[in-house]
Short mmCIF file of C-alpha atoms and ligand atoms in Angstrom, two decimals:
data_model
loop_
_atom_site.label_atom_id
_atom_site.label_comp_id
_atom_site.label_asym_id
_atom_site.label_seq_id
_atom_site.Cartn_x
_atom_site.Cartn_y
_atom_site.Cartn_z
CA MET A 1 0.00 0.00 0.00
CA ALA A 2 1.40 3.44 -0.94
CA ALA A 3 2.50 5.72 1.89
CA VAL A 4 0.62 8.98 2.54
CA THR A 5 1.44 11.26 -0.35
CA THR A 6 -0.60 14.42 -0.76
CA GLY A 7 0.05 16.02 2.62
CA VAL A 8 -3.12 18.12 2.14
CA GLY A 9 -5.50 17.60 5.04
CA LEU A 10 -9.29 17.16 4.91
CA SER A 11 -11.12 20.35 5.93
CA LEU A 12 -13.92 22.61 4.71
CA ASP A 13 -11.35 24.44 2.59
CA THR A 14 -10.21 21.32 0.77
CA LEU A 15 -13.64 19.77 0.10
CA ARG A 16 -13.62 20.94 -3.52
CA ARG A 17 -10.66 18.61 -4.19
CA LEU A 18 -12.78 15.55 -3.38
CA PRO A 19 -14.51 13.46 -6.06
CA ALA A 20 -18.20 14.42 -6.13
CA GLU A 21 -19.40 11.07 -4.76
CA ALA A 22 -17.13 11.40 -1.70
CA ARG A 23 -18.34 14.85 -0.61
CA PRO A 24 -20.49 15.30 2.49
CA ALA A 25 -24.24 15.69 2.07
CA VAL A 26 -24.26 18.62 4.55
CA ARG A 27 -21.58 20.98 5.88
CA PRO A 28 -20.92 21.22 9.65
CA ASP A 29 -20.77 25.03 9.45
CA ASP A 30 -24.30 25.16 8.00
CA LEU A 31 -25.83 23.19 10.88
CA THR A 32 -27.56 24.27 14.07
CA PRO A 33 -27.08 21.68 16.85
CA GLY A 34 -30.10 19.71 18.08
CA ILE A 35 -28.49 16.41 19.15
CA LEU A 36 -25.88 15.85 21.84
CA HIS A 37 -23.99 12.60 21.44
CA LEU A 38 -21.88 11.00 24.18
CA GLY A 39 -19.14 8.65 22.94
CA LEU A 40 -17.14 9.65 19.89
CA GLY A 41 -15.90 6.20 18.89
CA ALA A 42 -15.84 4.69 15.43
CA PHE A 43 -19.31 3.14 15.75
CA HIS A 44 -21.13 6.43 16.20
CA ARG A 45 -19.29 7.99 13.30
CA ALA A 46 -20.06 5.04 11.01
CA HIS A 47 -23.69 4.70 12.09
CA GLN A 48 -25.86 7.37 13.74
CA ALA A 49 -23.79 10.26 12.35
CA VAL A 50 -24.34 8.90 8.83
CA TYR A 51 -28.09 8.43 9.31
CA THR A 52 -28.34 11.91 10.78
CA GLU A 53 -26.40 13.47 7.93
CA GLU A 54 -28.65 11.83 5.36
CA ALA A 55 -31.77 12.76 7.33
CA ILE A 56 -30.78 16.43 7.42
CA ALA A 57 -29.90 16.34 3.72
CA ALA A 58 -33.31 14.81 2.96
CA ALA A 59 -35.57 16.88 5.20
CA GLY A 60 -33.57 19.66 6.87
CA GLY A 61 -34.07 20.52 10.53
CA ASP A 62 -31.77 21.79 13.26
CA TRP A 63 -30.17 18.46 14.03
CA GLY A 64 -26.43 19.06 13.91
CA ILE A 65 -24.57 16.85 16.38
CA VAL A 66 -22.67 18.15 19.40
CA ALA A 67 -20.18 15.27 19.56
CA VAL A 68 -18.73 14.63 23.00
CA ALA A 69 -15.79 12.31 23.69
CA PRO A 70 -15.81 11.43 27.39
CA ARG A 71 -12.03 11.29 27.66
CA SER A 72 -10.17 10.80 24.36
CA ARG A 73 -8.34 13.99 23.43
CA GLU A 74 -6.88 12.74 20.16
CA VAL A 75 -10.13 12.16 18.31
CA VAL A 76 -11.51 15.56 19.34
CA ASP A 77 -8.34 17.44 18.38
CA ARG A 78 -8.04 15.69 15.06
CA LEU A 79 -11.68 16.14 14.14
CA ALA A 80 -11.51 19.80 15.18
CA ALA A 81 -8.47 20.28 12.91
CA GLN A 82 -10.64 18.88 10.09
CA ASP A 83 -13.63 21.18 10.89
CA GLY A 84 -15.55 18.13 12.17
CA LEU A 85 -15.21 16.28 8.87
CA TYR A 86 -14.10 12.63 8.58
CA SER A 87 -14.74 9.81 6.16
CA VAL A 88 -16.45 6.45 6.37
CA VAL A 89 -14.61 3.92 4.23
CA THR A 90 -17.09 1.27 3.13
CA LEU A 91 -15.29 -2.04 2.69
CA SER A 92 -16.63 -4.76 0.43
CA ALA A 93 -15.33 -7.39 -1.93
CA ASP A 94 -15.60 -4.70 -4.66
CA GLY A 95 -13.08 -2.48 -2.89
CA ALA A 96 -13.04 0.55 -0.60
CA ALA A 97 -15.36 3.55 -1.02
CA PRO A 98 -14.72 6.53 1.28
CA ARG A 99 -17.34 9.25 1.78
CA VAL A 100 -16.98 12.31 3.98
CA ILE A 101 -19.66 12.91 6.62
CA GLY A 102 -20.64 16.42 7.67
CA SER A 103 -23.07 16.04 10.59
CA LEU A 104 -20.67 16.74 13.49
CA ALA A 105 -21.39 20.41 14.14
CA GLU A 106 -19.51 20.84 17.41
CA LEU A 107 -16.79 18.85 19.21
CA ARG A 108 -16.12 18.61 22.91
CA ARG A 109 -14.16 16.56 25.43
CA ALA A 110 -16.15 16.01 28.62
CA ALA A 111 -13.08 15.59 30.85
CA ASP A 112 -11.91 19.13 29.96
CA ASP A 113 -15.04 20.77 31.29
CA PRO A 114 -17.78 18.41 32.55
CA GLN A 115 -19.96 21.34 33.63
CA ALA A 116 -20.06 22.54 30.01
CA ILE A 117 -21.59 19.19 29.02
CA VAL A 118 -24.12 19.40 31.86
CA ASP A 119 -25.04 22.91 30.66
CA ARG A 120 -25.33 21.76 27.06
CA ILE A 121 -27.71 18.93 28.05
CA ALA A 122 -29.80 21.65 29.73
CA ASP A 123 -29.83 23.77 26.57
CA PRO A 124 -33.35 23.94 25.02
CA ALA A 125 -31.78 23.67 21.54
CA ILE A 126 -30.81 20.08 22.34
CA ARG A 127 -33.82 17.79 21.97
CA VAL A 128 -32.16 14.42 21.42
CA LEU A 129 -29.30 12.90 23.41
CA THR A 130 -27.70 9.76 21.99
CA LEU A 131 -25.08 7.49 23.52
CA THR A 132 -22.52 4.93 22.32
CA VAL A 133 -20.32 4.40 25.35
CA THR A 134 -20.05 0.54 25.46
CA GLU A 135 -21.87 -1.84 27.77
CA THR A 136 -19.36 -1.21 30.57
CA ALA A 137 -19.85 2.55 30.88
CA TYR A 138 -23.41 2.33 32.23
CA ARG A 139 -22.05 0.83 35.48
CA ILE A 140 -24.80 -1.75 35.84
CA ASP A 141 -24.82 -5.47 36.52
CA PRO A 142 -26.71 -7.86 34.21
CA ALA A 143 -29.87 -7.31 36.27
CA GLY A 144 -29.62 -3.56 35.63
CA ARG A 145 -28.58 -2.61 39.17
CA LEU A 146 -26.38 0.47 39.34
CA LEU A 147 -22.92 -0.37 40.70
CA LEU A 148 -22.62 2.46 43.17
CA ASP A 149 -19.24 3.17 44.69
CA GLU A 150 -18.05 6.17 46.69
CA ARG A 151 -16.72 7.91 43.60
CA LEU A 152 -19.98 7.60 41.66
CA ARG A 153 -21.94 8.68 44.74
CA ALA A 154 -19.76 11.80 44.99
CA GLU A 155 -20.25 12.55 41.29
CA LEU A 156 -24.01 12.18 41.62
CA THR A 157 -24.35 14.32 44.73
CA GLY A 158 -22.14 17.05 43.29
CA SER A 159 -19.19 16.73 45.65
CA ALA A 160 -17.03 15.61 42.68
CA PRO A 161 -17.24 16.67 39.02
CA PRO A 162 -19.32 14.26 36.89
CA ALA A 163 -16.78 12.05 35.09
CA SER A 164 -18.81 8.87 34.55
CA ILE A 165 -21.64 8.47 32.06
CA PRO A 166 -24.38 7.94 34.70
CA ALA A 167 -23.29 11.13 36.47
CA LEU A 168 -22.93 13.31 33.36
CA LEU A 169 -26.31 12.19 32.14
CA THR A 170 -28.15 12.48 35.43
CA ARG A 171 -26.73 15.85 36.36
CA GLY A 172 -27.37 17.10 32.84
CA LEU A 173 -31.01 15.97 32.96
CA LEU A 174 -31.49 17.48 36.42
CA ALA A 175 -30.08 20.79 35.18
CA ARG A 176 -32.44 20.56 32.23
CA ALA A 177 -35.45 19.97 34.46
CA ALA A 178 -34.42 22.94 36.63
CA ALA A 179 -34.09 25.14 33.54
CA GLY A 180 -37.47 24.00 32.17
CA ALA A 181 -35.69 23.40 28.86
CA GLY A 182 -38.44 21.25 27.34
CA PRO A 183 -38.79 17.66 26.15
CA ILE A 184 -35.79 15.52 25.28
CA SER A 185 -35.26 11.93 24.16
CA VAL A 186 -32.33 9.98 25.55
CA VAL A 187 -31.37 7.25 23.09
CA CYS A 188 -29.09 4.40 24.10
CA CYS A 189 -27.29 3.04 21.02
CA ASP A 190 -25.31 0.35 22.80
CA ASN A 191 -25.86 -3.41 22.58
CA LEU A 192 -27.80 -3.82 25.82
CA HIS A 193 -31.00 -5.79 26.17
CA ALA A 194 -34.00 -3.41 26.37
CA ASN A 195 -31.54 -0.57 26.13
CA GLY A 196 -34.11 2.22 26.54
CA ALA A 197 -35.58 0.77 29.72
CA ARG A 198 -32.09 -0.09 30.98
CA LEU A 199 -30.93 3.48 30.54
CA ARG A 200 -34.05 4.85 32.19
CA GLY A 201 -33.28 2.47 35.08
CA VAL A 202 -29.72 3.81 35.32
CA VAL A 203 -31.00 7.38 35.48
CA GLU A 204 -33.76 6.59 37.98
CA GLN A 205 -31.34 4.81 40.33
CA ALA A 206 -28.86 7.66 39.97
CA LEU A 207 -31.61 10.19 40.70
CA ALA A 208 -32.43 8.39 43.92
CA VAL A 209 -28.87 9.16 45.02
CA ALA A 210 -28.61 12.64 43.52
CA GLY A 211 -32.09 13.75 44.66
CA GLY A 212 -34.59 15.38 42.31
CA ASP A 213 -36.64 14.21 39.37
CA LEU A 214 -36.65 14.47 35.62
CA GLY A 215 -39.78 16.47 35.10
CA PRO A 216 -42.11 15.83 32.15
CA GLY A 217 -41.18 15.10 28.56
CA VAL A 218 -38.12 12.87 28.94
CA SER A 219 -38.32 9.69 26.87
CA PHE A 220 -35.90 6.78 26.61
CA PRO A 221 -36.59 5.15 23.23
CA SER A 222 -35.08 1.70 22.70
CA THR A 223 -33.02 1.11 19.60
CA MET A 224 -31.31 -1.69 17.75
CA VAL A 225 -28.14 -0.55 16.02
CA ASP A 226 -26.16 -2.61 13.55
CA ARG A 227 -23.10 -2.11 11.41
CA ILE A 228 -19.83 -3.95 11.61
CA VAL A 229 -17.16 -1.35 12.30
CA PRO A 230 -13.66 -2.71 12.80
CA ALA A 231 -10.96 -0.62 14.48
CA THR A 232 -9.37 2.01 12.23
CA THR A 233 -5.91 1.02 11.06
CA GLU A 234 -3.15 2.59 8.99
CA GLN A 235 -4.68 0.79 6.03
CA THR A 236 -8.00 2.57 6.62
CA ARG A 237 -6.15 5.91 6.50
CA GLN A 238 -4.41 4.93 3.29
CA LEU A 239 -7.64 3.77 1.65
CA ALA A 240 -9.32 7.04 2.67
CA GLU A 241 -6.54 9.12 1.17
CA ALA A 242 -6.45 7.06 -2.00
CA GLY A 243 -10.17 7.65 -2.54
CA LEU A 244 -10.41 11.24 -1.32
CA GLY A 245 -7.18 12.73 -2.60
CA VAL A 246 -6.63 14.43 0.79
CA VAL A 247 -5.42 13.10 4.14
CA ASP A 248 -8.05 12.13 6.72
CA LEU A 249 -6.49 11.48 10.13
CA VAL A 250 -9.66 10.01 11.65
CA PRO A 251 -11.46 7.87 9.08
CA VAL A 252 -13.58 4.93 10.16
CA ALA A 253 -14.19 1.69 8.29
CA GLY A 254 -17.49 -0.15 7.97
CA GLU A 255 -19.25 -2.91 6.09
CA PRO A 256 -21.83 -1.99 3.42
CA PHE A 257 -24.76 -3.21 5.56
CA ARG A 258 -26.30 -0.97 8.18
CA GLN A 259 -29.54 -1.09 10.16
CA TRP A 260 -31.19 1.08 12.80
CA VAL A 261 -34.52 0.24 14.40
CA ILE A 262 -35.80 2.99 16.69
CA GLU A 263 -38.77 3.17 19.04
CA ASP A 264 -40.66 6.19 17.76
CA CYS A 265 -41.11 8.15 20.95
CA PHE A 266 -39.60 11.62 20.56
CA PRO A 267 -41.59 14.29 22.39
CA GLY A 268 -39.09 16.99 21.34
CA GLY A 269 -38.99 15.87 17.69
CA ARG A 270 -36.30 13.97 15.82
CA PRO A 271 -34.41 14.01 12.53
CA ALA A 272 -36.11 12.29 9.59
CA TRP A 273 -34.01 9.18 10.19
CA ASP A 274 -36.68 7.14 8.42
CA LEU A 275 -35.74 8.93 5.19
CA ALA A 276 -32.19 7.65 5.70
CA GLY A 277 -33.42 4.05 5.96
CA ALA A 278 -34.03 3.67 9.70
CA VAL A 279 -37.07 1.68 10.83
CA LEU A 280 -39.26 3.64 13.26
CA THR A 281 -41.52 1.33 15.21
CA SER A 282 -43.51 1.05 18.41
CA ASP A 283 -41.72 -2.12 19.54
CA VAL A 284 -37.98 -2.59 19.20
CA ALA A 285 -37.70 -5.55 21.60
CA PRO A 286 -38.00 -8.35 19.01
CA TRP A 287 -35.43 -6.66 16.77
CA GLU A 288 -33.07 -6.17 19.64
CA ALA A 289 -33.29 -9.77 20.80
CA LEU A 290 -32.82 -11.00 17.24
CA LYS A 291 -29.67 -8.95 16.79
CA LEU A 292 -28.11 -9.58 20.19
CA ARG A 293 -28.90 -13.28 20.37
CA VAL A 294 -28.10 -14.11 16.75
CA LEU A 295 -25.59 -11.67 15.28
CA ASN A 296 -23.73 -10.59 18.40
CA ALA A 297 -23.76 -14.05 19.95
CA VAL A 298 -22.32 -15.60 16.79
CA HIS A 299 -19.76 -12.80 16.67
CA SER A 300 -18.66 -13.64 20.20
CA ALA A 301 -18.63 -17.36 19.35
CA LEU A 302 -16.31 -16.68 16.42
CA ALA A 303 -14.16 -14.42 18.58
CA TYR A 304 -13.57 -17.03 21.33
CA LEU A 305 -13.39 -20.16 19.19
CA GLY A 306 -11.35 -18.29 16.56
CA ALA A 307 -8.89 -16.80 19.06
CA LEU A 308 -8.36 -20.23 20.68
CA ALA A 309 -7.68 -21.67 17.23
CA GLY A 310 -5.18 -18.91 16.42
CA GLN A 311 -7.39 -17.03 13.94
CA GLN A 312 -6.76 -13.29 13.84
CA THR A 313 -9.97 -12.16 12.17
CA VAL A 314 -13.66 -13.04 12.11
CA ALA A 315 -13.45 -13.94 8.41
CA GLU A 316 -10.60 -16.36 9.18
CA ALA A 317 -12.59 -17.88 12.04
CA MET A 318 -15.60 -18.28 9.70
CA ALA A 319 -13.34 -20.20 7.31
CA LEU A 320 -12.55 -22.86 9.95
CA PRO A 321 -13.99 -26.13 8.63
CA GLY A 322 -17.23 -26.88 10.46
CA ALA A 323 -17.72 -23.31 11.76
CA HIS A 324 -20.61 -22.55 9.42
CA GLN A 325 -22.45 -25.76 10.32
CA VAL A 326 -21.94 -25.42 14.06
CA LEU A 327 -23.06 -21.79 14.11
CA SER A 328 -26.06 -22.57 11.92
CA ARG A 329 -27.12 -25.25 14.39
CA PHE A 330 -26.59 -22.84 17.29
CA ILE A 331 -28.90 -20.33 15.63
CA ALA A 332 -31.54 -22.82 14.52
CA GLU A 333 -31.67 -25.09 17.57
CA ASP A 334 -30.76 -22.90 20.52
CA VAL A 335 -31.52 -19.29 19.62
CA ALA A 336 -34.45 -19.25 17.18
CA PRO A 337 -36.88 -21.07 19.52
CA THR A 338 -36.31 -18.36 22.17
CA LEU A 339 -37.20 -15.50 19.82
CA VAL A 340 -40.40 -13.78 18.80
CA ALA A 341 -39.45 -12.71 15.29
CA PRO A 342 -40.18 -9.12 14.27
CA ASP A 343 -42.67 -8.72 11.42
CA GLY A 344 -41.34 -10.06 8.17
CA GLN A 345 -38.17 -11.49 9.72
CA CYS A 346 -37.10 -15.11 9.91
CA PRO A 347 -34.37 -15.74 12.51
CA ILE A 348 -32.81 -18.52 10.46
CA ARG A 349 -32.57 -16.38 7.33
CA TYR A 350 -31.36 -13.43 9.43
CA GLY A 351 -28.70 -15.73 10.90
CA GLN A 352 -27.58 -16.94 7.49
CA ALA A 353 -27.26 -13.33 6.33
CA ALA A 354 -25.19 -12.53 9.45
CA LEU A 355 -22.88 -15.48 8.74
CA GLU A 356 -22.49 -14.19 5.20
CA ARG A 357 -21.57 -10.71 6.50
CA PHE A 358 -18.92 -12.28 8.72
CA THR A 359 -17.17 -13.80 5.71
CA ASN A 360 -16.40 -10.32 4.25
CA PRO A 361 -12.59 -10.55 4.04
CA ALA A 362 -12.15 -6.80 3.52
CA ILE A 363 -13.33 -6.02 7.07
CA GLY A 364 -10.40 -7.56 8.95
CA HIS A 365 -12.34 -7.43 12.25
CA ARG A 366 -10.02 -8.82 14.92
CA THR A 367 -11.22 -11.69 17.07
CA ILE A 368 -9.36 -10.21 20.05
CA GLN A 369 -11.29 -6.94 19.69
CA ILE A 370 -14.66 -8.68 19.84
CA ALA A 371 -13.46 -10.97 22.65
CA MET A 372 -13.05 -7.93 24.93
CA ASP A 373 -15.48 -7.29 27.80
CA GLY A 374 -16.99 -10.78 27.63
CA SER A 375 -18.36 -10.53 31.17
CA GLN A 376 -20.45 -7.54 30.06
CA LYS A 377 -21.48 -8.87 26.66
CA LEU A 378 -22.31 -12.53 27.28
CA PRO A 379 -25.26 -11.94 29.61
CA TYR A 380 -27.08 -10.08 26.78
CA ARG A 381 -25.84 -12.21 23.89
CA LEU A 382 -25.76 -15.73 25.25
CA LEU A 383 -26.94 -16.25 28.79
CA GLY A 384 -30.49 -15.10 28.03
CA THR A 385 -30.68 -17.72 25.30
CA ILE A 386 -29.38 -20.39 27.66
CA ALA A 387 -31.77 -19.40 30.45
CA ASP A 388 -34.81 -19.31 28.11
CA ALA A 389 -33.85 -22.54 26.37
CA ARG A 390 -33.34 -24.36 29.67
CA ALA A 391 -36.57 -22.99 31.12
CA ALA A 392 -38.36 -24.48 28.10
CA GLY A 393 -36.71 -27.85 28.71
CA GLY A 394 -34.08 -27.44 25.97
CA ARG A 395 -30.39 -28.31 26.21
CA ALA A 396 -28.77 -25.25 24.65
CA ARG A 397 -26.04 -27.58 23.47
CA TRP A 398 -24.31 -25.19 21.10
CA ALA A 399 -24.65 -22.24 23.42
CA ALA A 400 -22.83 -24.31 26.03
CA LEU A 401 -19.97 -24.74 23.55
CA VAL A 402 -19.72 -20.96 23.17
CA LEU A 403 -19.69 -20.57 26.94
CA ALA A 404 -16.95 -23.17 27.21
CA ALA A 405 -14.91 -21.33 24.56
CA TRP A 406 -15.23 -18.11 26.57
CA MET A 407 -14.03 -19.97 29.68
CA ARG A 408 -11.01 -21.30 27.83
CA PHE A 409 -10.34 -17.78 26.60
CA VAL A 410 -10.49 -16.43 30.15
CA ARG A 411 -7.97 -19.11 31.13
CA GLY A 412 -5.66 -17.16 28.85
CA VAL A 413 -3.91 -19.78 26.71
CA ALA A 414 -4.62 -20.40 23.03
CA ASP A 415 -4.46 -23.91 21.62
CA ASP A 416 -0.93 -23.33 20.32
CA GLY A 417 0.18 -22.32 23.82
CA SER A 418 0.35 -18.56 23.14
CA ALA A 419 -1.10 -16.09 25.63
CA LEU A 420 -4.57 -14.57 25.12
CA PRO A 421 -5.26 -11.10 26.57
CA LEU A 422 -8.10 -10.74 29.06
CA ASP A 423 -9.40 -7.22 28.52
CA ASP A 424 -12.48 -7.04 30.71
CA PRO A 425 -13.73 -4.83 33.55
CA LEU A 426 -14.09 -8.00 35.66
CA ALA A 427 -10.61 -9.27 34.69
CA GLU A 428 -9.32 -9.19 38.26
CA ARG A 429 -12.37 -10.96 39.60
CA LEU A 430 -12.15 -13.60 36.87
CA ARG A 431 -8.42 -14.15 37.41
CA ALA A 432 -8.92 -14.33 41.17
CA SER A 433 -11.56 -17.04 40.71
CA LEU A 434 -8.95 -19.16 38.89
CA VAL A 435 -6.32 -18.88 41.61
CA GLY A 436 -6.10 -22.22 43.36
CA ALA A 437 -8.61 -23.83 40.96
CA ALA A 438 -7.48 -27.10 39.37
CA ASP A 439 -6.39 -26.59 35.74
CA THR A 440 -8.90 -29.15 34.54
CA PRO A 441 -12.27 -28.74 32.77
CA VAL A 442 -14.12 -29.24 36.06
CA GLY A 443 -11.81 -26.84 37.90
CA LEU A 444 -12.26 -24.15 35.23
CA ALA A 445 -16.04 -24.52 35.05
CA ASP A 446 -16.47 -24.53 38.83
CA ALA A 447 -14.31 -21.44 39.20
CA LEU A 448 -16.00 -19.35 36.51
CA PHE A 449 -19.58 -20.45 37.19
CA GLY A 450 -18.91 -19.14 40.69
CA VAL A 451 -18.78 -15.57 39.37
CA GLU A 452 -22.39 -14.83 40.24
CA GLU A 453 -22.34 -11.26 38.93
CA ILE A 454 -22.15 -12.77 35.43
CA PHE A 455 -24.33 -15.85 35.69
CA GLY A 456 -26.96 -14.91 38.22
CA PRO A 457 -28.31 -17.45 40.72
CA GLU A 458 -30.27 -19.53 38.17
CA LEU A 459 -27.41 -20.48 35.90
CA VAL A 460 -24.89 -20.75 38.74
CA GLY A 461 -27.01 -23.56 40.16
CA ASP A 462 -27.79 -25.29 36.86
CA ALA A 463 -25.93 -28.60 37.29
CA PRO A 464 -26.84 -30.12 33.87
CA LEU A 465 -25.61 -26.97 32.14
CA ARG A 466 -22.36 -27.17 34.06
CA THR A 467 -21.92 -30.82 33.08
CA GLN A 468 -22.49 -29.94 29.46
CA VAL A 469 -19.96 -27.10 29.60
CA VAL A 470 -17.44 -29.45 31.23
CA GLU A 471 -17.91 -31.91 28.35
CA TRP A 472 -17.17 -29.18 25.83
CA LEU A 473 -14.20 -27.98 27.89
CA THR A 474 -12.87 -31.52 27.83
CA ASP A 475 -13.11 -31.62 24.02
CA LEU A 476 -11.52 -28.20 23.68
CA ASP A 477 -8.75 -29.27 26.05
CA ARG A 478 -8.10 -32.53 24.27
CA TYR A 479 -8.49 -31.59 20.62
CA GLY A 480 -8.37 -27.79 20.48
CA ALA A 481 -11.07 -25.51 19.04
CA ALA A 482 -10.30 -26.08 15.35
CA ALA A 483 -10.45 -29.88 15.55
CA THR A 484 -13.53 -29.82 17.80
CA ILE A 485 -15.44 -27.70 15.30
CA ARG A 486 -14.14 -29.66 12.34
CA SER A 487 -15.25 -32.98 13.77
CA LEU A 488 -18.65 -31.57 14.65
CA GLY A 489 -18.96 -30.11 11.17
CA GLY A 490 -18.19 -33.53 9.72
CA THR A 491 -21.00 -35.18 11.68
CA LEU A 492 -23.66 -32.50 11.09
C1 CS2 B 501 -19.23 -6.81 18.13
C2 CS2 B 501 -20.17 -5.65 17.82
O1 CS2 B 501 -17.41 -5.83 19.24
C3 CS2 B 501 -18.37 -6.57 19.35
O2 CS2 B 501 -18.63 -7.15 20.39
O3 CS2 B 501 -19.98 -7.98 18.25
O4 CS2 B 501 -19.57 -4.42 17.98
C4 CS2 B 501 -20.75 -5.77 16.41
O5 CS2 B 501 -19.76 -5.61 15.43
C5 CS2 B 501 -21.85 -4.78 16.19
O6 CS2 B 501 -22.82 -4.91 17.19
C6 CS2 B 501 -22.47 -4.96 14.81
O7 CS2 B 501 -23.57 -4.13 14.70
#
């Protein structure tokens, strides 16, 4: 791949150099802010920011985005140097197509001045607040209970500046209620089950500590968000420059597919996201379950089984002989019976389409990236399936294999003996549970099933499930992940 050559940076002044098809549909300096977004990672820029840009281009409205990075200075500085502009490089078998997005109207870093974010949330111009901050940032356990520590308590009561997401949000909404700034919708765009209700629960529990209430006109619509967005690499930057003819320091990569299903409950109005392809509906729950339990669960399965088998990317893991068959059985036998399909959707066909998306070799999505934060992701992606399947008398055989793969991953050694990184907010707790445990399938299962904050009392006490996981752990121990899947594939 050629090294960076032009030296000319992306900005409003250099837009005319771009090929017409790569230019933004709106300009940040033409926009009036109406949305505040918390979490300036790649996913927001490749998903909601694109929908919002297209919605404004289609129907107008004061919906520019005030984009807030909680802590990262680099992304804010670089975007600011580019007047808020960046490109999304769409990666498919046909090649790479960058397009510049213009919906980020204002950039801020919360850690620089948290009070400024609180004030902005209380600004009547802001009528929608969106979040992509990862499952971990909400500070809740799988049952939705707020994990209150002294620090968070101090942030909520005002004796410390609001650094965490629950505190920024709650203090912002309290300031808004005090200012009588009018209705607002708070939209969680993270992969949590019932994410609207979950976020409302976070705020309500935080309010009980902070004192005060929200006042009328605050809604928490649920959403299902979907687009595969791998981490930006040097190659992404080179592909962006090759297509744009100028240097973009903060491009993001994404697959061609994207989907956004939104509960249509916006008392303060919303952009015409429907004109950008979003589905506005009264009930997001079936969509959300479909996506989390099929797509995200299979993603995690590929991450753990693939990492154990030494595969760097999801596409490589998909190419393991037997992977397609095993994952198809997981979807059809374990997951589909637990779902109420949304109108017009068939979980099996949806699953096959997800498997197809995972074979896209241009994405290069790293198994280790998806393997992160398993303790926070698995309850939503996998454990609900297991609990529902077992309650209905099912075995959840394939789901137990995925759980076993996660346990082997937590143990930290790939099948070729190399070390696997445990990047997880519960890493210490998980490691501590393994200290003194026998390094055998039974020892591993007993240790990790004991982590009740992940499994909850029902699954902790489910002896047949544990036996099944031990059987899979024994296979993984004896034959490794690749051979286990291959032999299963051969018999299916
Ligand atoms: C992935 C998701 O990192 C992960 O855990 O499973 O980010 C996934 O790529 C998105 O949910 C796709 O919409």
